[in-house]
XYZ file of C-alpha atoms in Angstrom:
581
model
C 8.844 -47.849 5.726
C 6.803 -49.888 8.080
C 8.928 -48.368 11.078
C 7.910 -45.689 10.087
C 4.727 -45.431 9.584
C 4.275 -47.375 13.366
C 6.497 -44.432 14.573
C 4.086 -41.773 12.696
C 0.706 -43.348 13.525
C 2.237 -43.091 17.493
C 2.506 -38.991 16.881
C -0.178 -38.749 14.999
C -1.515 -35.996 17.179
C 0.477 -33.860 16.536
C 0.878 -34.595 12.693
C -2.495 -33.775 12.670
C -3.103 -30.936 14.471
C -0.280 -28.787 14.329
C -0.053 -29.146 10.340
C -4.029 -28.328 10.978
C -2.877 -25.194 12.732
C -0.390 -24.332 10.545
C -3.046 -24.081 7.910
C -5.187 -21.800 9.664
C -2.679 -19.663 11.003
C -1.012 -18.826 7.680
C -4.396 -18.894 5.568
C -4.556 -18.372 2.597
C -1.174 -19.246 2.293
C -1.829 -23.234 1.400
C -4.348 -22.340 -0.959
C -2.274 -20.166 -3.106
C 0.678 -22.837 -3.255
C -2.209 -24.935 -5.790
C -3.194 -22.060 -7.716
C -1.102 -21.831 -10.998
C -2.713 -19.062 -12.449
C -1.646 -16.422 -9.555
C 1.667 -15.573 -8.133
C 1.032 -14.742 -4.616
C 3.171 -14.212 -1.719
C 2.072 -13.977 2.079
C 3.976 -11.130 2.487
C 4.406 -7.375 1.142
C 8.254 -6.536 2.992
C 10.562 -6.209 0.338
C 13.170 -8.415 1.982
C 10.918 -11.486 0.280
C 12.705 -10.634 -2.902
C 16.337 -10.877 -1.950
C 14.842 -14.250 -0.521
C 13.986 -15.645 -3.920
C 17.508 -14.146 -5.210
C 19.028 -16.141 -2.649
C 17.299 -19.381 -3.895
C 18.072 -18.538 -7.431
C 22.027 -17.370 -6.642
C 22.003 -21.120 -4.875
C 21.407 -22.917 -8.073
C 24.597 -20.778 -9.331
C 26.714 -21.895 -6.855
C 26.012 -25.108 -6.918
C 26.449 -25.622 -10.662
C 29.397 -23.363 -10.316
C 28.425 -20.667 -12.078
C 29.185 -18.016 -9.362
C 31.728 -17.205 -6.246
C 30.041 -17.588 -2.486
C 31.863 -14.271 -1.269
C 31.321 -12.125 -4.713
C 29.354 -11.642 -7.044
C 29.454 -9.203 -10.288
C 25.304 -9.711 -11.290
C 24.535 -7.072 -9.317
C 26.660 -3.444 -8.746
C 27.932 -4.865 -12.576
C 30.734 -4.490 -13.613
C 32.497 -3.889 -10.157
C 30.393 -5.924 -8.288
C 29.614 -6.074 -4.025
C 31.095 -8.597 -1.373
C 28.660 -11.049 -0.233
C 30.825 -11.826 2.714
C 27.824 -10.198 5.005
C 25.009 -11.204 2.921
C 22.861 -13.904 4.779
C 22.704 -17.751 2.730
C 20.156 -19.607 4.253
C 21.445 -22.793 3.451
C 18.126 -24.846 4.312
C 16.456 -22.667 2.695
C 17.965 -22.315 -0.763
C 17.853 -25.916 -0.896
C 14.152 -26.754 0.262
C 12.750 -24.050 -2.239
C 15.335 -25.018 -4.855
C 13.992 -28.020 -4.991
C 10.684 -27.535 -4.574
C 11.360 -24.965 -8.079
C 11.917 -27.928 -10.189
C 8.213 -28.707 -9.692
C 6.657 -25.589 -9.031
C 6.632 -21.928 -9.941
C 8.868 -20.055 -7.905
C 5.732 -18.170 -5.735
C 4.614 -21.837 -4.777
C 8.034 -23.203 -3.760
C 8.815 -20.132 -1.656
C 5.459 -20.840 -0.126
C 5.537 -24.184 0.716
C 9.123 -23.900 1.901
C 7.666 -21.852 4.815
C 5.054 -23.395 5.552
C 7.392 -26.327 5.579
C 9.942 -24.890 8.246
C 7.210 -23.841 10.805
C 6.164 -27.719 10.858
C 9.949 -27.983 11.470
C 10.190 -26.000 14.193
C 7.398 -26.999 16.265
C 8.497 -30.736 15.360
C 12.285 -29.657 16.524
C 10.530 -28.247 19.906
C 8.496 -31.222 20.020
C 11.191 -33.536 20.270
C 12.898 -32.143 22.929
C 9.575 -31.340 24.770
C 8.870 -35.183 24.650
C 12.217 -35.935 25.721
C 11.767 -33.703 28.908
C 8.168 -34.784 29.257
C 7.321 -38.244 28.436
C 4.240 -37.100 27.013
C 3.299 -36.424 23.630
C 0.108 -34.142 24.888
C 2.473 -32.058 26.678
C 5.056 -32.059 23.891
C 2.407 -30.703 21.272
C 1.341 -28.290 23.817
C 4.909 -26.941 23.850
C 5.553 -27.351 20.194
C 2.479 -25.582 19.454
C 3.902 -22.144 21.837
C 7.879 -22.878 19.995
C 6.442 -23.192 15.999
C 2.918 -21.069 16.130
C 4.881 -18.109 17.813
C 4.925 -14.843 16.210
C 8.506 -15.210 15.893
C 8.509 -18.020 13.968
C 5.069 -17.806 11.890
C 4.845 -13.652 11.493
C 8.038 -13.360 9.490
C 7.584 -14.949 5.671
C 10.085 -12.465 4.103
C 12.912 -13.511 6.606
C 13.436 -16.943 6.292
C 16.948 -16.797 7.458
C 15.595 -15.465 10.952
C 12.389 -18.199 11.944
C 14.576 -20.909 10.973
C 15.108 -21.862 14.653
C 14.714 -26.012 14.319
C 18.558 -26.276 15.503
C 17.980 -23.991 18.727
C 15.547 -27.161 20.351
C 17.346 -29.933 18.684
C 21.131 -28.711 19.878
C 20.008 -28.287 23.377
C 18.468 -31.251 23.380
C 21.269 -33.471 22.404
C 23.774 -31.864 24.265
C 20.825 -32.278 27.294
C 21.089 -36.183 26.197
C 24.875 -36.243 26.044
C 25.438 -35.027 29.213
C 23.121 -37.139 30.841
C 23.750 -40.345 29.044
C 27.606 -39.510 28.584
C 27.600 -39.985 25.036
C 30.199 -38.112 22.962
C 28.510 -38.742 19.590
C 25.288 -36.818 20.995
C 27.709 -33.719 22.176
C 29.410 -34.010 18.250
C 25.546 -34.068 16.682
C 24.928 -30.584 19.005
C 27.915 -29.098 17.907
C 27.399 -29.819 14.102
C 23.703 -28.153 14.455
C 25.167 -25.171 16.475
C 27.976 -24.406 14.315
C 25.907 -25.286 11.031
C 23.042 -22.499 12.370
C 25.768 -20.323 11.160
C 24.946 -21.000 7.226
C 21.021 -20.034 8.193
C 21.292 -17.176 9.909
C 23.863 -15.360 12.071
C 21.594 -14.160 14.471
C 20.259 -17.412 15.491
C 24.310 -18.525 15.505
C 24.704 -16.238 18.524
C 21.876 -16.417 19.801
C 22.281 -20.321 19.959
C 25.916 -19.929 21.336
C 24.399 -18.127 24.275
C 21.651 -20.505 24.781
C 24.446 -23.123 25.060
C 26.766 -21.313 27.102
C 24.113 -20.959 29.749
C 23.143 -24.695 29.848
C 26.856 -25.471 29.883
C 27.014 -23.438 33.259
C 24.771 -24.542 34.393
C 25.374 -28.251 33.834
C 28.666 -27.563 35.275
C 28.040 -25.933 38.545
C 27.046 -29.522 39.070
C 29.596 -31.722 37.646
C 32.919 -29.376 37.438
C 34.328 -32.334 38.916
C 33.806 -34.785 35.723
C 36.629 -34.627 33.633
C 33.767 -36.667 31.027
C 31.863 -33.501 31.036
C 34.539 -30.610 30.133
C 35.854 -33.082 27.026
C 32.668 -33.612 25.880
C 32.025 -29.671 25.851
C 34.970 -29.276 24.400
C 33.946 -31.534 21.749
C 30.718 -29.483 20.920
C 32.588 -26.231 21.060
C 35.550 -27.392 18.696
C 33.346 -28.656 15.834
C 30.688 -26.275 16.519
C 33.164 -23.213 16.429
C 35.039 -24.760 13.649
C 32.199 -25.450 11.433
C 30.567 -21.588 12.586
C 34.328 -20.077 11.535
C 33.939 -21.101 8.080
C 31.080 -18.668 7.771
C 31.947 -16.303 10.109
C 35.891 -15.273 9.490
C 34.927 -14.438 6.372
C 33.040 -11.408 7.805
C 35.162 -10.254 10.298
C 38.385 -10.182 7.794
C 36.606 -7.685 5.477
C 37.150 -4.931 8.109
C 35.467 -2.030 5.925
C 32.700 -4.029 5.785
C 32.639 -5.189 9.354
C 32.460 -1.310 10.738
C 29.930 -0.195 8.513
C 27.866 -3.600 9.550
C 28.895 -2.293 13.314
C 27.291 1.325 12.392
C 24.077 -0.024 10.345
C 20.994 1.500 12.145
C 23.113 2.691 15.616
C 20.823 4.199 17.242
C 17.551 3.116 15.677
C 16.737 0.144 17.925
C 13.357 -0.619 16.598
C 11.231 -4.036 17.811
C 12.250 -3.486 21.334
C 9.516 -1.972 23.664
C 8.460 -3.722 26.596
C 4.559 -3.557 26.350
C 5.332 -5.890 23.078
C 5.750 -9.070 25.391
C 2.048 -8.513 26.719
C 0.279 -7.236 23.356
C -0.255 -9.131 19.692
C -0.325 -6.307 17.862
C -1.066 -7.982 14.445
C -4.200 -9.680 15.933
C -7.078 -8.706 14.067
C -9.325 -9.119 17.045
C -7.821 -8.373 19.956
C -5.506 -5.254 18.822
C -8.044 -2.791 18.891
C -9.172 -3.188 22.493
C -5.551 -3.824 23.697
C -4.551 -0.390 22.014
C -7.210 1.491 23.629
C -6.539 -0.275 26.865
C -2.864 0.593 26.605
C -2.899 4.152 24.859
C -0.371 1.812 22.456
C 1.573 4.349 20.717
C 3.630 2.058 19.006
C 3.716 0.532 15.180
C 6.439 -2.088 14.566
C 7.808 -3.454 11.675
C 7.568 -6.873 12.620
C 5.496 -8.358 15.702
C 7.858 -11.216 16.895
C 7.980 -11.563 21.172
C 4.477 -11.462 22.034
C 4.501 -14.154 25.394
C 1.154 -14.822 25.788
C -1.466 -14.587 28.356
C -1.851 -18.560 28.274
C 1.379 -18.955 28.277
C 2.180 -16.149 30.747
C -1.067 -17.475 33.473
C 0.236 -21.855 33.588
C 3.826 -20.720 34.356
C 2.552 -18.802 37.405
C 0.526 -22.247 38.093
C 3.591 -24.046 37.585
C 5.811 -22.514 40.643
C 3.033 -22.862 43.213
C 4.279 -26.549 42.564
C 6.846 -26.965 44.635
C 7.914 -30.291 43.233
C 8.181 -28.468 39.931
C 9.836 -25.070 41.192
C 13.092 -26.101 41.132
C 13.415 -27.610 37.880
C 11.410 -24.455 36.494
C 13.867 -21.781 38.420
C 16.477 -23.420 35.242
C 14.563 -22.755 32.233
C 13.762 -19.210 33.854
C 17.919 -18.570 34.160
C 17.981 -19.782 30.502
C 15.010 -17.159 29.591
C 15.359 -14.063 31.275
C 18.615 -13.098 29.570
C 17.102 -13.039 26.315
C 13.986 -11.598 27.220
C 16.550 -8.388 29.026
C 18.709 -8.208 26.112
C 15.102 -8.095 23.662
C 14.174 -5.113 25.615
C 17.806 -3.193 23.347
C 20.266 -0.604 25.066
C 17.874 1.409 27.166
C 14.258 0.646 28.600
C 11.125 1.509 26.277
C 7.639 1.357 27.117
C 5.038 2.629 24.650
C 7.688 4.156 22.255
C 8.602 6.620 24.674
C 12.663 5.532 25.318
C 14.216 6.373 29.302
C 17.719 6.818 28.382
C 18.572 6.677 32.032
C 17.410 3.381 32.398
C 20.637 1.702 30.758
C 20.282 -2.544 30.125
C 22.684 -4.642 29.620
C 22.862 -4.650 26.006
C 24.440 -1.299 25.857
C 27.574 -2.659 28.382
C 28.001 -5.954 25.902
C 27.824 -3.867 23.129
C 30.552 -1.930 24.380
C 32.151 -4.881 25.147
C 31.997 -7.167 22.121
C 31.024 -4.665 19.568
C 31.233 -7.064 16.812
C 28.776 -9.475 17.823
C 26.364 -7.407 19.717
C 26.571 -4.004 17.888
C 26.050 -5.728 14.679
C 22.379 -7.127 16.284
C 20.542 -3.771 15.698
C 17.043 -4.756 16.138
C 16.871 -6.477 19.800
C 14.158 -8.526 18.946
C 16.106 -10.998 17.211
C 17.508 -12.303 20.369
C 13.648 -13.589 20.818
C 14.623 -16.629 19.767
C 16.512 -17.440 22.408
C 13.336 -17.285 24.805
C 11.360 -19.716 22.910
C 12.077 -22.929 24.085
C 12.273 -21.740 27.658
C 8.941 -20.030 27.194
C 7.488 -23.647 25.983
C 9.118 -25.653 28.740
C 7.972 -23.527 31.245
C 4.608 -23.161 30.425
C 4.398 -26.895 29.655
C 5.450 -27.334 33.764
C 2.078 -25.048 34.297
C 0.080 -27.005 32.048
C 1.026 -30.352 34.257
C 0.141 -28.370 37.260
C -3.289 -27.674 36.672
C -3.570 -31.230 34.749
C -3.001 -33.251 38.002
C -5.861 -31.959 39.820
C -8.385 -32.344 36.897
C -9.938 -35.870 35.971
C -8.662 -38.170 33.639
C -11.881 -38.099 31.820
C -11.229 -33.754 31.056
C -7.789 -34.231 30.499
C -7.692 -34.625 26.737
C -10.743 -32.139 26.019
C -8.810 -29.509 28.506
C -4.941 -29.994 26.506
C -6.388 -29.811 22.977
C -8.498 -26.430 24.343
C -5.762 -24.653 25.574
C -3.560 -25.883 22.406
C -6.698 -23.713 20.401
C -7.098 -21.130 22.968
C -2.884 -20.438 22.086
C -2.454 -20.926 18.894
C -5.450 -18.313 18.476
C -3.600 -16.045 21.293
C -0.845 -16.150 18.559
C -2.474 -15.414 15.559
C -0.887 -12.651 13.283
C -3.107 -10.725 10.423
C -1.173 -12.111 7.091
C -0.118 -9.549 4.191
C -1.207 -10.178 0.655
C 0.776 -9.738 -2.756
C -0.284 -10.266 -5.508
C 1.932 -10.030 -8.682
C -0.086 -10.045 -12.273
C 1.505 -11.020 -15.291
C 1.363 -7.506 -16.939
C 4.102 -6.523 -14.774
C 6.412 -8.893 -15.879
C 5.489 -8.504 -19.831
C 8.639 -6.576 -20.233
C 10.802 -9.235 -19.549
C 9.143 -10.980 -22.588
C 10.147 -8.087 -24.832
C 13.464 -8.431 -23.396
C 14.160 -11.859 -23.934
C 13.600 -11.308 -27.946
C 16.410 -8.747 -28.105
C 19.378 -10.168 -29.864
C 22.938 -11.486 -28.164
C 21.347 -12.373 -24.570
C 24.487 -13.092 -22.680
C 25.081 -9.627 -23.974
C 22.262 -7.658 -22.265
C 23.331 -5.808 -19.245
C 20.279 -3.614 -17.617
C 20.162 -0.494 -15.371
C 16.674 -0.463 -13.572
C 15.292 2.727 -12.514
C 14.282 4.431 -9.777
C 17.458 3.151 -8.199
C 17.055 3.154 -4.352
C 17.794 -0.192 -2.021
C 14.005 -0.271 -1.748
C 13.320 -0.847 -5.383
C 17.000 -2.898 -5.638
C 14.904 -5.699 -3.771
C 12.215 -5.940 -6.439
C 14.882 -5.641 -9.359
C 16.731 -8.560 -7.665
C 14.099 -10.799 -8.212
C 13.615 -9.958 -11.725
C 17.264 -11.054 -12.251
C 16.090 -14.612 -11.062
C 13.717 -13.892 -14.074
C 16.172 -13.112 -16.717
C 19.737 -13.656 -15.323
C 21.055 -10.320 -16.704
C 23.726 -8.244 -14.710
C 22.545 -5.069 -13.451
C 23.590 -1.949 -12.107
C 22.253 -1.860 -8.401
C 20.774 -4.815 -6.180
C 20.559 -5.549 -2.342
C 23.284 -7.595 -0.253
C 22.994 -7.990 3.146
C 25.024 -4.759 4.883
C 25.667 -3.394 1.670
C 29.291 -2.010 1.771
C 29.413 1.472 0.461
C 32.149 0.748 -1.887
C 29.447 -0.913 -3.746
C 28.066 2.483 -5.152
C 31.065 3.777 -6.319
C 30.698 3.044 -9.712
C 26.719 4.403 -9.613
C 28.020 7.217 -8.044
C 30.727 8.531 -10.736
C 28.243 8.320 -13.438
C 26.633 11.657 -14.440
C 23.357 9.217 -14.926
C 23.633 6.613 -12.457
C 24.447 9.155 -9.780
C 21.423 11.681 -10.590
C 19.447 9.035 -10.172
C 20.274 6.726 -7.295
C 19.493 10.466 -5.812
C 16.125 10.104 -7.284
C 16.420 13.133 -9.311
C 15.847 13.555 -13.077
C 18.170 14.397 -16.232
C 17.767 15.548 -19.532
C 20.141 15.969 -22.286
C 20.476 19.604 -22.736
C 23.040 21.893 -24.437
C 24.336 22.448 -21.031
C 25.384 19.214 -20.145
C 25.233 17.727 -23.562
C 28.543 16.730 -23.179
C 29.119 15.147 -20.229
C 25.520 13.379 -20.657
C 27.125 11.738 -23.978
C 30.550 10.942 -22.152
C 28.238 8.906 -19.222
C 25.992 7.021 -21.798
C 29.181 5.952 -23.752
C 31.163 4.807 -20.469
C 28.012 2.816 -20.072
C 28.139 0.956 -23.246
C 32.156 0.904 -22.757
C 31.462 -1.510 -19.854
C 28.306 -3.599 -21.451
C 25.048 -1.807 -20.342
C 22.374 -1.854 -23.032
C 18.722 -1.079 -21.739
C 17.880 1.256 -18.749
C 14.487 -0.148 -17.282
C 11.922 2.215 -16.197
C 9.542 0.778 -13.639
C 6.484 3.981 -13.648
C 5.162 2.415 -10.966
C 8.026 1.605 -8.263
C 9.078 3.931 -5.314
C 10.284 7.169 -6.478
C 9.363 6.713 -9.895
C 8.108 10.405 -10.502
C 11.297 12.163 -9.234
C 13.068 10.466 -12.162
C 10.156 10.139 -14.993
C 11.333 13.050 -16.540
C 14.473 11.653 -17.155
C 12.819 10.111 -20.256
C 9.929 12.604 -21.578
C 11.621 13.524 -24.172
C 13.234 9.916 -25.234
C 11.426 7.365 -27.370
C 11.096 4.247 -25.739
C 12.471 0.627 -27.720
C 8.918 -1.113 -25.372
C 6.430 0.423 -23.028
C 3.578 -0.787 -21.437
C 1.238 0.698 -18.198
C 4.033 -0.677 -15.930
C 7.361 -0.396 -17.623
C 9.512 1.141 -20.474
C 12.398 -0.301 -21.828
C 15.123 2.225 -23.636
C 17.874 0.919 -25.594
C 21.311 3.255 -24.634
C 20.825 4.420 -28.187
C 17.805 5.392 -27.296
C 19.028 7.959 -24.750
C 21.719 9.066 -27.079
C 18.889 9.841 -29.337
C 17.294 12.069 -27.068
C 19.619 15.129 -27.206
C 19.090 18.061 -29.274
C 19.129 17.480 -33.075
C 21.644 19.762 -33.779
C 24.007 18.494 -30.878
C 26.966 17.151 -32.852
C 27.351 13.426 -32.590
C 24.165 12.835 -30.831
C 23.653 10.182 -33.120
C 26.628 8.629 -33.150
């Protein structure tokens, strides 16, 4: 403990300052992790509630109470492969933890605040390493963990979990260097392990590598040392990355609608994105008038930087550092090209006839470059070349300034970035009203009974009702898996009910269709449903509201209504023989 703490009072700088940041940058979000009475996420994309499934579904598997590749809670009774949905194994287990002493809002919360620190600490280490000084490290760490990549994405924790991209370079750096094949083994357990956070990241760290390794060996092709201790890292980190990956690519029905998922629809990928922050709540509005911006992403994840952008021009009118620069530039650029998707767009307006190289390696390796259908995830891969680099520019202008401005100048710029970086953050805020029919439900008789249908069905909605099954634990008719297969709907789809409304339509019982209206309720309770959930104030809820006007609800409140299937039954015409059978 006293190591320690020597160790931690020596990096104390950055303990400090970038947990300081960290604070700012994601305000409120600290704030909200000690407040019990309000659940409050920093976020309002819908992923954040597969997120929390994910973190619940963990504690299954663990106590072995459900299969990693299947599961039967949601698309009950038939139930959906999970052999494309994304475990983030870091993540299930920091938040599931951090759930046996907090509410699950505040856990999922403090878990991502927690893997920021992690990355910029990751970055940091390696930065240090290359460096030799911790000013320049934080400098570095601050550009790899404040990002937008990293910091602007709470619903995706399974994509900003980058910590292994630094740290595998970094011993694989050391291993070559110091010829040590138990740092080559530690780079090849991070890379493969990546796999079980995100795929993405996977690939995107198995280029990273292969470009080092190139490189490395366009200078010692000659070492016999070298190629077996590459072939170390690639065995273990391609044996460790198969046990997550074969699994995907043997469910080939899967696999080619994963391949086809959004073709077309590259979205994150225009070039003016690199030069403009356009969740800044300052410096948006001039930028878009500056720019004519025309364009609205989803996510703002690759902004460079002006700061960032200005020292690594400073850096290569050192010659002494050019050189060393011209590598981490080779290990940028290809990610930055293959950001930028299939075909060049600036401003939302796409040039088709400008083709990039994406489009050939799609083509190529369809099943690992296809699959990536938003460009910007291969981001990631610029990060740490982005930080080295402009680190090199920072040293630049440092050796012509005084000793005496040194300090004031590196924690400046460090403020002047991480304020460059700064994202606008989403509130939502869930009361407790909403939830009040879960209370009702959990006083209905036979629990491991209860088997719900939540409507309006839709994958938008699926997300919400998958976090209310972390709530309850009852199976349920829809949900949200990563690449849903659309075998998955099969069931919803030959049900008179389910089908009419996972179209978002209504249905009645009426003497026309009395019949087959009955014969869908009672295959229903044949395979264990027993309350349809209507959520009044959910996406799509008025195309299906009328589904129930003329049915007497078992609970209803402003937000919800819960019917029994008896209920429905109940609603056909009086004289309807057997209505109430």
């Amino acid at each position: 403990m006293s190591r320690l703490l020597r160790v931690m009072r020596g990096h104390l700088h950055f303990l400090v300052l970038v947990t300081a940041l960290i604070v700012v940058m994601t305000y409120p979000t600290i704030f909200y992790v000690f407040d019990p009475d309000v659940f409050w996420l920093p976020t309002t994309v819908q992923d954040v509630w597969t997120k929390i499934w994910n973190i619940w579904y963990g504690k299954l598997l663990v106590t072995g109470q459900a299969e990693f590749l299947y599961t039967d809670l949601m698309f009950y009774p038939e139930g959906v492969s999970l052999a494309y949905h994304t475990f983030s194994i870091p993540h299930i287990l920091v938040a599931g933890v951090l759930e046996t002493f907090m509410p699950v809002d505040k856990a999922y919360n403090l878990a991502y605040l927690f893997f920021i620190f992690t990355a910029a600490l990751s970055a940091y280490v390696y930065l240090l390493y290359l460096f030799r000084n911790k000013w320049i490290g934080l400098f570095g760490a601050v550009i790899f963990g404040c990002s937008s990549y990293v910091i602007g994405r709470p619903s995706q924790p399974d994509v900003t979990i980058v910590a292994t991209i630094p740290l595998s370079l970094y011993f694989f750096h050391r291993a070559v260097l110091e010829k040590r094949w138990s740092l080559a083994a530690l780079s090849g357990f991070l890379t493969g392990a990546t796999a079980f956070i995100g795929i993405y990241s996977y690939v995107c760290l198995l280029m990273a590598l292969g470009l080092f390794i190139f490189y490395f060996a366009l200078r010692r092709w000659r070492h016999p040392g070298f190629w077996l201790r590459v072939i170390a890292l690639l065995v273990i980190a391609g044996s460790i990355g198969m046990l997550r990956v074969y699994p995907m690519l043997r469910d080939v029905d899967s696999l080619e609608h994963a391949l086809a998922k959004n073709h077309g629809e590259e979205s994150n990928n225009d070039l003016l994105q690199y030069f403009v922050n356009l969740d800044h709540p300052f410096t948006t509005p001039f930028f878009r008038e500056f720019f004519g911006l025309k364009i609205h992403p989803r996510h703002n994840t690759s902004y460079l930087g002006y700061i960032p952008l200005a020292l690594i021009i400073f850096g290569f009118t050192r010659s002494a550092y050019r050189r060393k620069m011209l590598l981490w530039l080779y290990l940028m650029i290809p990610f930055l090209v293959l950001r930028l998707g299939t075909a060049l767009t600036i401003n939302g307006q796409r040039y088709d006839a400008i083709v990039l190289p994406k489009q050939l390696l799609d083509n190529l390796f369809p099943s690992i470059f296809a699959a990536i259908y938003s460009p910007d995830y291969f981001y990631s891969g610029a990060l740490i070349p982005l930080a080295v680099l402009s680190c090199y520019g920072l040293l630049t202008i440092l050796r012509v300034m005084s000793k005496r401005l040194r300090f004031s100048f590196i924690v400046l710029v460090v403020l002047a970035t991480a304020c460059e970086y700064y994202v606008a953050r989403d509130d939502f805020f869930l009361a407790d009203q909403q939830l009040a029919f879960l209370d009702w439900l959990a006083t209905e008789g036979d629990q491991d009974s209860i088997r719900l249908i939540h409507v309006p069905m839709g994958r938008v909605n699926a997300k919400r009702f998958n976090f209310y099954q972390t709530l309850s634990g009852h199976p349920h008719a829809e949900g949200v898996a990563d690449r849903t297969p659309p075998a998955a709907y099969s069931y919803i789809n030959s049900n008179l009910l389910l089908g009419t409304w996972i179209a978002s339509e209504s249905i009645q019982c009426q003497l026309k269709n009395e019949s087959q209206y009955l014969a869908a309720i009672d295959a229903l309770a044949r395979d264990g449903f027993s309350h349809v959930l209507m959520h009044r104030q959910l996406w799509n809820s008025p195309y299906v509201a009328d589904s129930f006007l003329s049915t007497h609800a078992s609970y209803q409140d402003d937000f919800s209504a819960i019917y029994r299937l008896s209920d429905l039954r109940h609603s056909c015409p009086k004289h309807t023989p057997g209505h109430d059978a």
